[in-house]
mmCIF file of C-alpha atoms in Angstrom:
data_model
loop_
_atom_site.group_PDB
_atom_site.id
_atom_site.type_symbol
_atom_site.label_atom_id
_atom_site.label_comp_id
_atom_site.label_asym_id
_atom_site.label_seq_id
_atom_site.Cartn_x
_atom_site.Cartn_y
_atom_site.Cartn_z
ATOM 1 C CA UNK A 2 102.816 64.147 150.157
ATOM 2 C CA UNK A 3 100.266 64.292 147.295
ATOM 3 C CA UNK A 4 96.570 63.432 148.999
ATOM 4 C CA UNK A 5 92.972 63.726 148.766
ATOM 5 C CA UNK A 6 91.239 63.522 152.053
ATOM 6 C CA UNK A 7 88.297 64.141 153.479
ATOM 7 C CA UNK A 8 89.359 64.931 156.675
ATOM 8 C CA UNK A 9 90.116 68.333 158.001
ATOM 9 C CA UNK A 10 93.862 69.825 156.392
ATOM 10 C CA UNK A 11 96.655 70.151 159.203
ATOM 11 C CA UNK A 12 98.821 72.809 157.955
ATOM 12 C CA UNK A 13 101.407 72.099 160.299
ATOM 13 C CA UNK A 14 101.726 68.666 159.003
ATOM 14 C CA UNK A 15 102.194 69.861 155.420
ATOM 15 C CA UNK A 16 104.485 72.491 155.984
ATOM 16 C CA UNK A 17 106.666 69.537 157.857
ATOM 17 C CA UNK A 18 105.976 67.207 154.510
ATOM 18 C CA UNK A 19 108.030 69.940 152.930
ATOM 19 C CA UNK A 20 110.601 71.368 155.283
ATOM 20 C CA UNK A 21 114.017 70.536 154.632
ATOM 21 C CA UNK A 22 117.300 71.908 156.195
ATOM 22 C CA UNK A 23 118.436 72.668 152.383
ATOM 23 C CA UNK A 24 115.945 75.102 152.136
ATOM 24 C CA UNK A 25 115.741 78.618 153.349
ATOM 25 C CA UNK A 26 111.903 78.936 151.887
ATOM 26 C CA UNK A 27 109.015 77.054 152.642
ATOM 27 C CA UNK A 28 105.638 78.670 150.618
ATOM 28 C CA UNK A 29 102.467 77.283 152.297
ATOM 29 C CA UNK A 30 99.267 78.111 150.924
ATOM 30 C CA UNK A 31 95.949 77.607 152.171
ATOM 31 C CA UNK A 32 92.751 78.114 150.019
ATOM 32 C CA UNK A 33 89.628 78.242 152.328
ATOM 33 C CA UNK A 34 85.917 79.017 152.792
ATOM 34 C CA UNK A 35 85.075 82.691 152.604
ATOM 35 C CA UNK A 36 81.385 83.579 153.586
ATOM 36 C CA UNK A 37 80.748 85.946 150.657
ATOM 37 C CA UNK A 38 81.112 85.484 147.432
ATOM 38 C CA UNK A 39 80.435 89.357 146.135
ATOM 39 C CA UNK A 40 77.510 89.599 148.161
ATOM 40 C CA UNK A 41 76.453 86.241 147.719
ATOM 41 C CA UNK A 42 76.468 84.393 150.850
ATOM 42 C CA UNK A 43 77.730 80.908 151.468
ATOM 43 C CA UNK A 44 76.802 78.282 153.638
ATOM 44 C CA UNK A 45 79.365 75.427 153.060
ATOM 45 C CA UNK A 46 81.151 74.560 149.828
ATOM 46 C CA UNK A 47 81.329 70.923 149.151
ATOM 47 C CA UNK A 48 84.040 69.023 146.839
ATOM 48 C CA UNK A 49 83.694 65.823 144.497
ATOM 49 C CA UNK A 50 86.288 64.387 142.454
ATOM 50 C CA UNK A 51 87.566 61.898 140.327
ATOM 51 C CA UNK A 52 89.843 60.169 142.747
ATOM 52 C CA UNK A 53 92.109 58.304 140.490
ATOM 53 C CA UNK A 54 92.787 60.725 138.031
ATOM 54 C CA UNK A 55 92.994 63.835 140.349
ATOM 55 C CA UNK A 56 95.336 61.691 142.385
ATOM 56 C CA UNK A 57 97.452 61.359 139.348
ATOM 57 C CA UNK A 58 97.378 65.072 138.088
ATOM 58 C CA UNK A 59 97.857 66.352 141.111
ATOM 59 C CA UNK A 60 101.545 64.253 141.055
ATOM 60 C CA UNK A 61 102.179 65.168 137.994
ATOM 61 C CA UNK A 62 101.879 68.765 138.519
ATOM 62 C CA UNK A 63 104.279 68.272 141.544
ATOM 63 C CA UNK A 64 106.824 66.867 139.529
ATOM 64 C CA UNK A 65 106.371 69.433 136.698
ATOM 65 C CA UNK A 66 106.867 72.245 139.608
ATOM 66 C CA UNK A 67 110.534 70.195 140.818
ATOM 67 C CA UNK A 68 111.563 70.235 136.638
ATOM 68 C CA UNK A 69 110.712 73.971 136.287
ATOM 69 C CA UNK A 70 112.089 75.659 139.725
ATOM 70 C CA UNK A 71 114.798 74.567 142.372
ATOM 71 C CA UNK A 72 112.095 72.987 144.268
ATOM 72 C CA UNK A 73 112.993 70.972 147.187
ATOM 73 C CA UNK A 74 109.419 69.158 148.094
ATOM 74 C CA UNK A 75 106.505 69.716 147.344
ATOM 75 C CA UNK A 76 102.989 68.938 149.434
ATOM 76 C CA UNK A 77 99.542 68.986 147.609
ATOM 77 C CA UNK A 78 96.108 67.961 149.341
ATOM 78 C CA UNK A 79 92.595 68.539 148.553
ATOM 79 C CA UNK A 80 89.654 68.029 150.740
ATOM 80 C CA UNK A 81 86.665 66.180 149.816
ATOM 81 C CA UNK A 82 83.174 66.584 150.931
ATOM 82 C CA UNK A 83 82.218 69.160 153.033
ATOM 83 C CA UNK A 84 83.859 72.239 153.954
ATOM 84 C CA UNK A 85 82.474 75.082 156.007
ATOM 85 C CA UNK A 86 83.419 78.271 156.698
ATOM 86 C CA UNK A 87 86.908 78.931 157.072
ATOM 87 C CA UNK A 88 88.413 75.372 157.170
ATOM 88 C CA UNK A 89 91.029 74.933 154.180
ATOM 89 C CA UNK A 90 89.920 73.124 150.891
ATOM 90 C CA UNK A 91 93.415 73.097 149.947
ATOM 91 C CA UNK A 92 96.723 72.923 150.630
ATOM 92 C CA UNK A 93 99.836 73.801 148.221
ATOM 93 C CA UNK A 94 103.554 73.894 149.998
ATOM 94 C CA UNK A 95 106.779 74.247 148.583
ATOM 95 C CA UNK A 96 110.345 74.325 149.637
ATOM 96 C CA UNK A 97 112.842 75.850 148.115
ATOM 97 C CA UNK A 98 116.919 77.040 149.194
ATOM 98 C CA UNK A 99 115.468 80.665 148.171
ATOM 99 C CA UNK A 100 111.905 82.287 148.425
ATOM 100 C CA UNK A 101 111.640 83.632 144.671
ATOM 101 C CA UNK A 102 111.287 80.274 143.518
ATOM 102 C CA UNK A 103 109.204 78.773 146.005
ATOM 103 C CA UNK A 104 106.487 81.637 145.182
ATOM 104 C CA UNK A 105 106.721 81.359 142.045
ATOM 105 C CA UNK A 106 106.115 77.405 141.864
ATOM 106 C CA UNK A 107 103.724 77.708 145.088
ATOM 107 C CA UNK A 108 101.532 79.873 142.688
ATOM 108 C CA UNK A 109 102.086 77.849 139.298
ATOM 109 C CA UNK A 110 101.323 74.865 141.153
ATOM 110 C CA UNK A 111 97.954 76.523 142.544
ATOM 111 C CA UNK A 112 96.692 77.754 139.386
ATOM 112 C CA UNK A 113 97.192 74.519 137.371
ATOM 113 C CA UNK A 114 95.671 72.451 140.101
ATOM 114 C CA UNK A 115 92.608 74.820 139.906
ATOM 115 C CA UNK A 116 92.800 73.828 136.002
ATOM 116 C CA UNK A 117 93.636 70.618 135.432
ATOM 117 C CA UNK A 118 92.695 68.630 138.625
ATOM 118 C CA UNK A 119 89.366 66.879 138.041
ATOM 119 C CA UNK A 120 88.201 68.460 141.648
ATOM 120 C CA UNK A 121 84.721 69.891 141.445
ATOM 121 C CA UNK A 122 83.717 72.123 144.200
ATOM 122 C CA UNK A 123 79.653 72.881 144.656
ATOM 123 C CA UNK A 124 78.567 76.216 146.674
ATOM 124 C CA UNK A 125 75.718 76.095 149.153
ATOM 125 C CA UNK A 126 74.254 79.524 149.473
ATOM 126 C CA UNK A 127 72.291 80.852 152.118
ATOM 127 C CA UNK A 128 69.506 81.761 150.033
ATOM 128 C CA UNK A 129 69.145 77.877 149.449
ATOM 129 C CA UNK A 130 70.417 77.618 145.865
ATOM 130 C CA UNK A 131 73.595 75.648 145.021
ATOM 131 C CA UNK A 132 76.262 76.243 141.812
ATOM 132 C CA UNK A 133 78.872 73.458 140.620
ATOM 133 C CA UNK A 134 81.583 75.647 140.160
ATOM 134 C CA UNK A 135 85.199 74.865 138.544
ATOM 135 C CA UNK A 136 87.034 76.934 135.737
ATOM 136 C CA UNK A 137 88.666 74.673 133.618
ATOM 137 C CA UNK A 138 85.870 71.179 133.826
ATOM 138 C CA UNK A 139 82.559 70.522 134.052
ATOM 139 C CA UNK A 140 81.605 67.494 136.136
ATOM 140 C CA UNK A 141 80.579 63.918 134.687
ATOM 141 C CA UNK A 142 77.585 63.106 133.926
ATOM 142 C CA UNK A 143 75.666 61.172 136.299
ATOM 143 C CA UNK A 144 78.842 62.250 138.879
ATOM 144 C CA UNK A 145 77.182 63.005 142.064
ATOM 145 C CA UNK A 146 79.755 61.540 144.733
ATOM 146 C CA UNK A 147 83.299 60.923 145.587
ATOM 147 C CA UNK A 148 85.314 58.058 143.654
#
């Protein structure tokens, strides 16, 4: 399971998209919205993205993650739009017969994402300003919605 949504992430259905009776590890992460950022507060974070090609990286980066470790299945989905306050932005699982590995690629898998995924996420702060924010791309010019 590889998606972009933007409806709310169900955990529970991830960590099934991954579970597997070879398996004695299943890693879920969940990435969500914290209300401070330093002391910085946030209202709502919201996410854009190049469907298509984050779509495509995002598989790619799964199947990289089942070459390099012992990896079962692996689950990646990104929210789009609006997020508030605690609900999950993303979702990275990974099943593996031990929990070494499934850490390890859980994490890999997470920080590469983060990097490569054409997913721009915008913060809404509570003092009324906003910042595009995303470490490794800027966003298109002239991008201003979902694709």
């Amino acid at each position: 399971m590889i998606e972009l949504t933007e409806s709310q992430i169900d955990a529970e259905r991830i960590r099934l998209a991954v579970s597997s009776p070879k398996c004695g590890a299943i890693v879920l992460f969940l990435g969500t919205t914290r209300q401070f950022t330093d002391a910085k507060e946030t209202l709502t974070l919201s996410y854009t993205a190049y469907g298509p090609m984050a779509q495509s990286q995002m598989e790619k980066l799964a199947a990289q993650a089942q070459a390099r470790w012992p990896v079962e299945k692996c689950a990646i989905a990104h929210r789009l739009g609006e997020v508030p306050i605690g609900e999950a932005s993303v979702a990275v699982a990974v099943s593996s017969p031990h929990r070494r590995d499934a850490f390890e690629a859980a994490s890999w898998l997470m920080d590469r994402l983060k990097e490569l995924v054409p997913v721009w996420k915008k913060e809404h702060w509570a003092d009324g300003g906003t910042d595009w924010v995303h470490p490794g791309l800027s966003p298109p010019a002239g991008q201003n919605g979902v694709q």
